[in-house]
C-alpha cells in the first residue's frame, strides 16, 4: 500500500466515525506534507480537526515517512466544491459566477443536479416611466457554475 493510499484509508475510516463531517480536499506533497480540508453539515469545530488528525497521525510510522500533517476546516470565502456544501448553505447569500454572468442572490434550493437562486432587481416598468422592483429566480446546473462563494453579512 502506498503512503497516499494509507493516508486515504485512515482518513476515510476517521470520517466514518463522524458522518456529519466530509472531505473537501486531501493533498500529499512529494515531501510527505499532508493537508486535509474538511467541511461539515453543521460546520467543523476544532475538536473535529483534532480527532481526525489523531487518527491519521497515530496510525502512521514517522520512522518510515517523515511527514507533516495539517487538518483544517474549509475557510470562509472559499469556493463551494461539493453538492453537500450547497445544500448546507440554503438560505444564505451566494456570489455565483457562470460563463455568462455573476449573480449575488439567496440560495433557495439545492439538489443533486442544480441550484435555485432568488433575488430582487430594479427593472424599467413595463408601462410608463421609472423602475419597479421585481423578484427574480434562476435555476443553474452545477456544470454551469464556475465559482460560488458564500457571502458574509455582518448586519
Short mmCIF file of N, CA and C in Angstrom, two decimals:
data_model
loop_
_atom_site.label_atom_id
_atom_site.label_comp_id
_atom_site.label_asym_id
_atom_site.label_seq_id
_atom_site.Cartn_x
_atom_site.Cartn_y
_atom_site.Cartn_z
N UNK A 1 0.84 -1.18 0.00
CA UNK A 1 0.00 0.00 0.00
C UNK A 1 0.89 1.25 0.00
N UNK A 2 0.62 2.17 -0.90
CA UNK A 2 1.42 3.40 -0.96
C UNK A 2 1.08 4.30 0.23
N UNK A 3 1.93 5.29 0.46
CA UNK A 3 1.71 6.23 1.56
C UNK A 3 0.38 6.95 1.36
N UNK A 4 0.11 7.41 0.15
CA UNK A 4 -1.13 8.14 -0.13
C UNK A 4 -2.36 7.24 0.10
N UNK A 5 -2.29 5.99 -0.32
CA UNK A 5 -3.39 5.05 -0.10
C UNK A 5 -3.60 4.81 1.40
N UNK A 6 -2.51 4.72 2.12
CA UNK A 6 -2.59 4.51 3.56
C UNK A 6 -3.27 5.70 4.25
N UNK A 7 -2.86 6.92 3.88
CA UNK A 7 -3.46 8.13 4.46
C UNK A 7 -4.94 8.21 4.09
N UNK A 8 -5.27 7.93 2.83
CA UNK A 8 -6.66 7.98 2.38
C UNK A 8 -7.53 7.00 3.16
N UNK A 9 -7.03 5.80 3.39
CA UNK A 9 -7.79 4.79 4.13
C UNK A 9 -8.01 5.24 5.57
N UNK A 10 -6.97 5.75 6.22
CA UNK A 10 -7.10 6.24 7.59
C UNK A 10 -8.10 7.39 7.68
N UNK A 11 -8.03 8.28 6.71
CA UNK A 11 -8.94 9.42 6.68
C UNK A 11 -10.39 8.96 6.48
N UNK A 12 -10.60 8.05 5.55
CA UNK A 12 -11.95 7.53 5.32
C UNK A 12 -12.49 6.82 6.55
N UNK A 13 -11.64 6.05 7.23
CA UNK A 13 -12.06 5.38 8.46
C UNK A 13 -12.46 6.40 9.53
N UNK A 14 -11.67 7.47 9.65
CA UNK A 14 -11.97 8.51 10.64
C UNK A 14 -13.27 9.23 10.31
N UNK A 15 -13.51 9.46 9.03
CA UNK A 15 -14.74 10.16 8.62
C UNK A 15 -15.98 9.28 8.80
N UNK A 16 -15.82 7.97 8.77
CA UNK A 16 -16.94 7.07 9.03
C UNK A 16 -17.45 7.23 10.47
N UNK A 17 -16.54 7.61 11.37
CA UNK A 17 -16.90 7.83 12.77
C UNK A 17 -17.67 9.14 12.94
N UNK A 18 -17.49 10.07 12.01
CA UNK A 18 -18.12 11.39 12.10
C UNK A 18 -18.89 11.65 10.79
N UNK A 19 -20.08 11.11 10.70
CA UNK A 19 -20.87 11.17 9.47
C UNK A 19 -21.22 12.60 9.03
N UNK A 20 -21.26 13.54 9.98
CA UNK A 20 -21.64 14.92 9.64
C UNK A 20 -20.47 15.71 9.05
N UNK A 21 -19.26 15.14 9.12
CA UNK A 21 -18.06 15.79 8.57
C UNK A 21 -17.73 15.12 7.23
N UNK A 22 -17.30 15.95 6.25
CA UNK A 22 -16.94 15.37 4.96
C UNK A 22 -15.68 16.02 4.40
N UNK A 23 -15.00 15.27 3.56
CA UNK A 23 -13.73 15.70 2.98
C UNK A 23 -13.96 16.63 1.80
N UNK A 24 -13.25 17.74 1.80
CA UNK A 24 -13.25 18.66 0.66
C UNK A 24 -12.03 18.39 -0.20
N UNK A 25 -10.88 18.24 0.47
CA UNK A 25 -9.65 18.04 -0.31
C UNK A 25 -8.57 17.36 0.54
N UNK A 26 -7.85 16.46 -0.10
CA UNK A 26 -6.69 15.82 0.51
C UNK A 26 -5.53 15.99 -0.45
N UNK A 27 -4.47 16.62 0.02
CA UNK A 27 -3.27 16.74 -0.81
C UNK A 27 -2.08 16.20 -0.02
N UNK A 28 -1.22 15.50 -0.75
CA UNK A 28 0.01 14.97 -0.15
C UNK A 28 1.14 15.31 -1.11
N UNK A 29 2.08 16.12 -0.62
CA UNK A 29 3.19 16.54 -1.47
C UNK A 29 4.26 15.46 -1.53
N UNK A 30 5.23 15.65 -2.41
CA UNK A 30 6.34 14.71 -2.54
C UNK A 30 7.18 14.65 -1.27
N UNK A 31 7.14 15.72 -0.47
CA UNK A 31 7.90 15.75 0.79
C UNK A 31 7.03 15.27 1.96
N UNK A 32 5.94 14.58 1.65
CA UNK A 32 5.03 13.99 2.65
C UNK A 32 4.34 15.02 3.54
N UNK A 33 4.02 16.17 2.95
CA UNK A 33 3.20 17.15 3.67
C UNK A 33 1.75 16.82 3.36
N UNK A 34 0.99 16.45 4.40
CA UNK A 34 -0.41 16.05 4.25
C UNK A 34 -1.28 17.24 4.64
N UNK A 35 -2.18 17.64 3.74
CA UNK A 35 -3.13 18.71 4.03
C UNK A 35 -4.53 18.16 3.82
N UNK A 36 -5.32 18.18 4.90
CA UNK A 36 -6.70 17.70 4.86
C UNK A 36 -7.62 18.89 5.09
N UNK A 37 -8.56 19.11 4.16
CA UNK A 37 -9.53 20.19 4.29
C UNK A 37 -10.91 19.57 4.44
N UNK A 38 -11.59 19.95 5.52
CA UNK A 38 -12.88 19.36 5.87
C UNK A 38 -14.00 20.39 5.89
N UNK A 39 -15.22 19.91 5.75
CA UNK A 39 -16.41 20.73 5.97
C UNK A 39 -17.41 19.84 6.68
N UNK A 40 -18.47 20.43 7.18
CA UNK A 40 -19.46 19.65 7.90
C UNK A 40 -20.85 20.20 7.70
N UNK A 41 -21.83 19.34 7.85
CA UNK A 41 -23.22 19.77 7.68
C UNK A 41 -23.58 20.89 8.65
N UNK A 42 -22.97 20.88 9.82
CA UNK A 42 -23.19 21.94 10.81
C UNK A 42 -21.88 22.66 11.13
N UNK A 43 -20.96 22.64 10.17
CA UNK A 43 -19.66 23.26 10.38
C UNK A 43 -18.67 22.25 10.94
N UNK A 44 -17.43 22.70 11.12
CA UNK A 44 -16.36 21.87 11.66
C UNK A 44 -15.76 22.63 12.83
N UNK A 45 -15.65 21.97 13.97
CA UNK A 45 -15.04 22.64 15.11
C UNK A 45 -13.61 22.12 15.33
N UNK A 46 -12.92 22.74 16.24
CA UNK A 46 -11.53 22.39 16.50
C UNK A 46 -11.38 20.93 16.93
N UNK A 47 -12.31 20.46 17.76
CA UNK A 47 -12.23 19.07 18.23
C UNK A 47 -12.34 18.08 17.07
N UNK A 48 -13.18 18.40 16.06
CA UNK A 48 -13.29 17.53 14.88
C UNK A 48 -11.94 17.41 14.19
N UNK A 49 -11.26 18.55 14.02
CA UNK A 49 -9.95 18.55 13.36
C UNK A 49 -8.92 17.76 14.18
N UNK A 50 -8.97 17.92 15.50
CA UNK A 50 -8.04 17.20 16.38
C UNK A 50 -8.29 15.69 16.28
N UNK A 51 -9.55 15.30 16.31
CA UNK A 51 -9.88 13.87 16.25
C UNK A 51 -9.41 13.23 14.95
N UNK A 52 -9.66 13.89 13.83
CA UNK A 52 -9.24 13.37 12.52
C UNK A 52 -7.71 13.31 12.46
N UNK A 53 -7.08 14.36 12.94
CA UNK A 53 -5.61 14.42 12.95
C UNK A 53 -5.01 13.28 13.75
N UNK A 54 -5.58 13.00 14.91
CA UNK A 54 -5.05 11.93 15.77
C UNK A 54 -5.16 10.56 15.12
N UNK A 55 -6.29 10.30 14.46
CA UNK A 55 -6.47 9.00 13.80
C UNK A 55 -5.38 8.80 12.75
N UNK A 56 -5.11 9.84 11.97
CA UNK A 56 -4.10 9.71 10.92
C UNK A 56 -2.70 9.60 11.54
N UNK A 57 -2.38 10.55 12.42
CA UNK A 57 -1.03 10.61 12.98
C UNK A 57 -0.67 9.38 13.81
N UNK A 58 -1.60 8.87 14.59
CA UNK A 58 -1.31 7.72 15.46
C UNK A 58 -1.18 6.40 14.70
N UNK A 59 -1.56 6.39 13.43
CA UNK A 59 -1.50 5.15 12.67
C UNK A 59 -0.49 5.18 11.53
N UNK A 60 0.35 6.20 11.52
CA UNK A 60 1.43 6.27 10.53
C UNK A 60 2.76 6.19 11.26
N UNK A 61 3.74 5.62 10.62
CA UNK A 61 5.06 5.43 11.22
C UNK A 61 6.00 6.54 10.74
N UNK A 62 6.41 7.41 11.66
CA UNK A 62 7.33 8.51 11.31
C UNK A 62 8.72 7.99 10.94
N UNK A 63 9.04 6.80 11.39
CA UNK A 63 10.33 6.20 11.02
C UNK A 63 10.34 5.84 9.54
N UNK A 64 9.19 5.46 9.03
CA UNK A 64 9.07 5.08 7.62
C UNK A 64 8.97 6.31 6.71
N UNK A 65 8.15 7.29 7.11
CA UNK A 65 7.96 8.52 6.33
C UNK A 65 7.93 9.69 7.31
N UNK A 66 8.84 10.64 7.13
CA UNK A 66 8.84 11.84 7.97
C UNK A 66 7.81 12.80 7.36
N UNK A 67 6.62 12.83 7.94
CA UNK A 67 5.52 13.61 7.37
C UNK A 67 5.13 14.77 8.26
N UNK A 68 4.47 15.75 7.66
CA UNK A 68 3.81 16.80 8.43
C UNK A 68 2.33 16.72 8.10
N UNK A 69 1.50 17.09 9.06
CA UNK A 69 0.06 16.92 8.91
C UNK A 69 -0.66 18.19 9.31
N UNK A 70 -1.56 18.63 8.44
CA UNK A 70 -2.39 19.81 8.70
C UNK A 70 -3.84 19.43 8.41
N UNK A 71 -4.69 19.53 9.42
CA UNK A 71 -6.11 19.25 9.26
C UNK A 71 -6.86 20.53 9.61
N UNK A 72 -7.68 21.02 8.67
CA UNK A 72 -8.37 22.29 8.88
C UNK A 72 -9.75 22.27 8.24
N UNK A 73 -10.58 23.19 8.72
CA UNK A 73 -11.90 23.34 8.09
C UNK A 73 -11.75 24.25 6.88
N UNK A 74 -12.69 24.13 5.97
CA UNK A 74 -12.68 24.97 4.79
C UNK A 74 -12.84 26.43 5.24
N UNK A 75 -12.12 27.33 4.63
CA UNK A 75 -12.13 28.72 5.06
C UNK A 75 -13.35 29.50 4.61
N UNK A 76 -13.66 30.54 5.37
CA UNK A 76 -14.72 31.46 4.99
C UNK A 76 -14.30 32.12 3.67
N UNK A 77 -15.19 32.18 2.74
CA UNK A 77 -14.87 32.78 1.45
C UNK A 77 -14.26 31.80 0.47
N UNK A 78 -14.11 30.55 0.87
CA UNK A 78 -13.60 29.53 -0.06
C UNK A 78 -14.73 29.12 -1.00
N UNK A 79 -14.41 28.88 -2.26
CA UNK A 79 -15.46 28.45 -3.21
C UNK A 79 -16.07 27.12 -2.79
N UNK A 80 -17.36 26.99 -3.03
CA UNK A 80 -18.06 25.73 -2.76
C UNK A 80 -17.65 24.73 -3.83
N UNK A 81 -17.39 23.49 -3.42
CA UNK A 81 -16.91 22.47 -4.36
C UNK A 81 -17.84 21.27 -4.47
N UNK A 82 -18.66 21.04 -3.45
CA UNK A 82 -19.48 19.83 -3.44
C UNK A 82 -20.96 20.17 -3.29
N UNK A 83 -21.81 19.30 -3.82
CA UNK A 83 -23.25 19.44 -3.71
C UNK A 83 -23.67 19.56 -2.24
N UNK A 84 -23.05 18.78 -1.40
CA UNK A 84 -23.38 18.79 0.04
C UNK A 84 -23.15 20.18 0.65
N UNK A 85 -22.16 20.92 0.16
CA UNK A 85 -21.90 22.26 0.66
C UNK A 85 -23.02 23.22 0.25
N UNK A 86 -23.51 23.07 -0.97
CA UNK A 86 -24.62 23.92 -1.42
C UNK A 86 -25.85 23.65 -0.56
N UNK A 87 -26.14 22.38 -0.32
CA UNK A 87 -27.33 22.01 0.46
C UNK A 87 -27.27 22.59 1.87
N UNK A 88 -26.10 22.61 2.48
CA UNK A 88 -26.00 23.12 3.85
C UNK A 88 -26.08 24.65 3.91
N UNK A 89 -25.93 25.31 2.76
CA UNK A 89 -25.95 26.77 2.73
C UNK A 89 -27.25 27.35 2.18
N UNK A 90 -28.30 26.53 2.09
CA UNK A 90 -29.61 27.04 1.66
C UNK A 90 -30.04 28.13 2.64
N UNK A 91 -30.54 29.24 2.09
CA UNK A 91 -30.95 30.37 2.91
C UNK A 91 -29.88 31.44 3.05
N UNK A 92 -28.68 31.16 2.58
CA UNK A 92 -27.58 32.13 2.65
C UNK A 92 -27.38 32.78 1.28
N UNK A 93 -26.69 33.91 1.28
CA UNK A 93 -26.42 34.63 0.04
C UNK A 93 -25.12 34.12 -0.58
N UNK A 94 -25.18 33.83 -1.88
CA UNK A 94 -24.01 33.38 -2.63
C UNK A 94 -23.67 34.38 -3.73
N UNK A 95 -22.42 34.39 -4.10
CA UNK A 95 -22.00 35.05 -5.35
C UNK A 95 -21.64 33.92 -6.28
N UNK A 96 -22.42 33.80 -7.37
CA UNK A 96 -22.25 32.69 -8.30
C UNK A 96 -21.77 33.26 -9.64
N UNK A 97 -20.66 32.71 -10.13
CA UNK A 97 -20.13 33.12 -11.44
C UNK A 97 -20.33 31.97 -12.43
N UNK A 98 -20.90 32.34 -13.58
CA UNK A 98 -21.02 31.39 -14.69
C UNK A 98 -20.25 32.00 -15.85
N UNK A 99 -20.25 31.36 -17.00
CA UNK A 99 -19.59 31.95 -18.17
C UNK A 99 -20.28 33.23 -18.62
N UNK A 100 -21.60 33.32 -18.40
CA UNK A 100 -22.38 34.44 -18.89
C UNK A 100 -22.54 35.58 -17.91
N UNK A 101 -22.58 35.28 -16.59
CA UNK A 101 -22.92 36.33 -15.64
C UNK A 101 -22.38 36.04 -14.24
N UNK A 102 -22.56 37.07 -13.39
CA UNK A 102 -22.22 36.97 -11.98
C UNK A 102 -23.47 37.42 -11.22
N UNK A 103 -23.98 36.54 -10.35
CA UNK A 103 -25.22 36.82 -9.62
C UNK A 103 -24.95 36.76 -8.13
N UNK A 104 -25.42 37.76 -7.39
CA UNK A 104 -25.39 37.70 -5.94
C UNK A 104 -26.84 37.54 -5.50
N UNK A 105 -27.16 36.41 -4.91
CA UNK A 105 -28.54 36.10 -4.58
C UNK A 105 -28.64 35.08 -3.47
N UNK A 106 -29.86 34.89 -2.97
CA UNK A 106 -30.10 33.90 -1.92
C UNK A 106 -30.24 32.52 -2.55
N UNK A 107 -29.57 31.56 -1.97
CA UNK A 107 -29.70 30.17 -2.39
C UNK A 107 -30.97 29.63 -1.75
N UNK A 108 -31.99 29.33 -2.57
CA UNK A 108 -33.27 28.88 -2.03
C UNK A 108 -33.50 27.38 -2.20
N UNK A 109 -32.72 26.75 -3.08
CA UNK A 109 -32.87 25.32 -3.30
C UNK A 109 -31.56 24.75 -3.84
N UNK A 110 -31.26 23.52 -3.45
CA UNK A 110 -30.09 22.82 -3.98
C UNK A 110 -30.40 21.33 -3.98
N UNK A 111 -30.27 20.72 -5.15
CA UNK A 111 -30.46 19.27 -5.23
C UNK A 111 -29.23 18.68 -5.92
N UNK A 112 -29.31 17.47 -6.40
CA UNK A 112 -28.14 16.82 -6.98
C UNK A 112 -27.79 17.31 -8.38
N UNK A 113 -28.71 18.03 -9.05
CA UNK A 113 -28.45 18.49 -10.42
C UNK A 113 -28.22 19.99 -10.54
N UNK A 114 -28.92 20.79 -9.72
CA UNK A 114 -28.86 22.25 -9.89
C UNK A 114 -29.16 22.98 -8.58
N UNK A 115 -28.93 24.31 -8.62
CA UNK A 115 -29.30 25.19 -7.51
C UNK A 115 -30.34 26.18 -8.03
N UNK A 116 -31.08 26.78 -7.11
CA UNK A 116 -32.03 27.83 -7.47
C UNK A 116 -31.68 29.06 -6.64
N UNK A 117 -31.51 30.19 -7.34
CA UNK A 117 -31.20 31.46 -6.69
C UNK A 117 -32.40 32.38 -6.79
N UNK A 118 -32.58 33.25 -5.79
CA UNK A 118 -33.68 34.21 -5.78
C UNK A 118 -33.14 35.56 -5.33
N UNK A 119 -33.56 36.64 -6.02
CA UNK A 119 -33.11 37.98 -5.66
C UNK A 119 -34.09 39.03 -6.19
N UNK A 120 -33.99 40.24 -5.64
CA UNK A 120 -34.79 41.36 -6.10
C UNK A 120 -33.94 42.20 -7.04
N UNK A 121 -34.59 42.72 -8.09
CA UNK A 121 -33.87 43.56 -9.05
C UNK A 121 -34.75 44.74 -9.44
N UNK A 122 -34.11 45.87 -9.76
CA UNK A 122 -34.83 47.04 -10.24
C UNK A 122 -34.80 47.01 -11.76
N UNK A 123 -35.98 47.04 -12.36
CA UNK A 123 -36.09 47.00 -13.82
C UNK A 123 -37.05 48.08 -14.29
N UNK A 124 -36.89 48.52 -15.55
CA UNK A 124 -37.82 49.52 -16.08
C UNK A 124 -39.25 48.96 -16.06
N UNK A 125 -40.20 49.85 -15.73
CA UNK A 125 -41.61 49.44 -15.72
C UNK A 125 -42.03 49.02 -17.11
N UNK A 126 -42.95 48.07 -17.19
CA UNK A 126 -43.46 47.62 -18.49
C UNK A 126 -44.33 48.71 -19.11
N UNK A 127 -45.04 49.47 -18.28
CA UNK A 127 -45.88 50.58 -18.74
C UNK A 127 -45.48 51.82 -17.96
N UNK A 128 -45.20 52.88 -18.69
CA UNK A 128 -44.84 54.14 -18.05
C UNK A 128 -43.36 54.26 -17.80
N UNK A 129 -43.03 55.38 -17.13
CA UNK A 129 -41.62 55.65 -16.84
C UNK A 129 -41.24 55.16 -15.45
N UNK A 130 -39.95 55.08 -15.23
CA UNK A 130 -39.47 54.69 -13.92
C UNK A 130 -39.11 53.21 -13.83
N UNK A 131 -38.78 52.81 -12.63
CA UNK A 131 -38.38 51.42 -12.41
C UNK A 131 -39.26 50.81 -11.33
N UNK A 132 -39.31 49.49 -11.33
CA UNK A 132 -40.04 48.76 -10.31
C UNK A 132 -39.16 47.62 -9.81
N UNK A 133 -39.43 47.19 -8.59
CA UNK A 133 -38.69 46.07 -8.03
C UNK A 133 -39.40 44.78 -8.41
N UNK A 134 -38.63 43.86 -8.99
CA UNK A 134 -39.20 42.57 -9.38
C UNK A 134 -38.40 41.45 -8.69
N UNK A 135 -39.09 40.36 -8.42
CA UNK A 135 -38.44 39.21 -7.81
C UNK A 135 -37.95 38.29 -8.93
N UNK A 136 -36.67 37.97 -8.92
CA UNK A 136 -36.08 37.10 -9.95
C UNK A 136 -35.76 35.75 -9.32
N UNK A 137 -35.75 34.75 -10.18
CA UNK A 137 -35.44 33.38 -9.75
C UNK A 137 -34.73 32.70 -10.90
N UNK A 138 -33.65 32.01 -10.60
CA UNK A 138 -32.91 31.35 -11.67
C UNK A 138 -32.40 29.99 -11.20
N UNK A 139 -32.58 29.01 -12.08
CA UNK A 139 -32.08 27.66 -11.85
C UNK A 139 -30.75 27.55 -12.61
N UNK A 140 -29.71 27.09 -11.91
CA UNK A 140 -28.38 26.97 -12.53
C UNK A 140 -27.85 25.57 -12.26
N UNK A 141 -27.50 24.85 -13.31
CA UNK A 141 -26.94 23.50 -13.12
C UNK A 141 -25.50 23.62 -12.62
N UNK A 142 -25.06 22.63 -11.88
CA UNK A 142 -23.70 22.65 -11.32
C UNK A 142 -22.65 22.76 -12.43
N UNK A 143 -22.92 22.18 -13.59
CA UNK A 143 -21.95 22.23 -14.68
C UNK A 143 -21.75 23.65 -15.22
N UNK A 144 -22.72 24.53 -15.01
CA UNK A 144 -22.61 25.92 -15.47
C UNK A 144 -21.83 26.80 -14.49
N UNK A 145 -21.73 26.36 -13.24
CA UNK A 145 -21.11 27.19 -12.20
C UNK A 145 -19.59 27.12 -12.30
N UNK A 146 -18.98 28.28 -12.47
CA UNK A 146 -17.52 28.38 -12.50
C UNK A 146 -16.98 28.56 -11.08
N UNK A 147 -17.73 29.34 -10.26
CA UNK A 147 -17.33 29.57 -8.87
C UNK A 147 -18.54 30.04 -8.09
N UNK A 148 -18.67 29.57 -6.86
CA UNK A 148 -19.73 30.01 -5.96
C UNK A 148 -19.14 30.20 -4.57
N UNK A 149 -19.38 31.37 -4.01
CA UNK A 149 -18.84 31.71 -2.69
C UNK A 149 -19.96 32.23 -1.81
N UNK A 150 -20.00 31.79 -0.56
CA UNK A 150 -20.98 32.29 0.40
C UNK A 150 -20.51 33.68 0.85
N UNK A 151 -21.42 34.65 0.82
CA UNK A 151 -21.06 35.99 1.28
C UNK A 151 -21.28 36.08 2.77
N UNK A 152 -20.51 36.89 3.42
CA UNK A 152 -20.61 37.08 4.86
C UNK A 152 -21.29 38.42 5.11
N UNK A 153 -22.40 38.38 5.86
CA UNK A 153 -23.15 39.59 6.18
C UNK A 153 -22.93 39.90 7.65
N UNK A 154 -22.44 41.11 7.95
CA UNK A 154 -22.15 41.48 9.33
C UNK A 154 -23.25 42.30 9.96
N UNK A 155 -24.42 42.31 9.36
CA UNK A 155 -25.54 43.10 9.93
C UNK A 155 -26.29 42.32 10.97
#
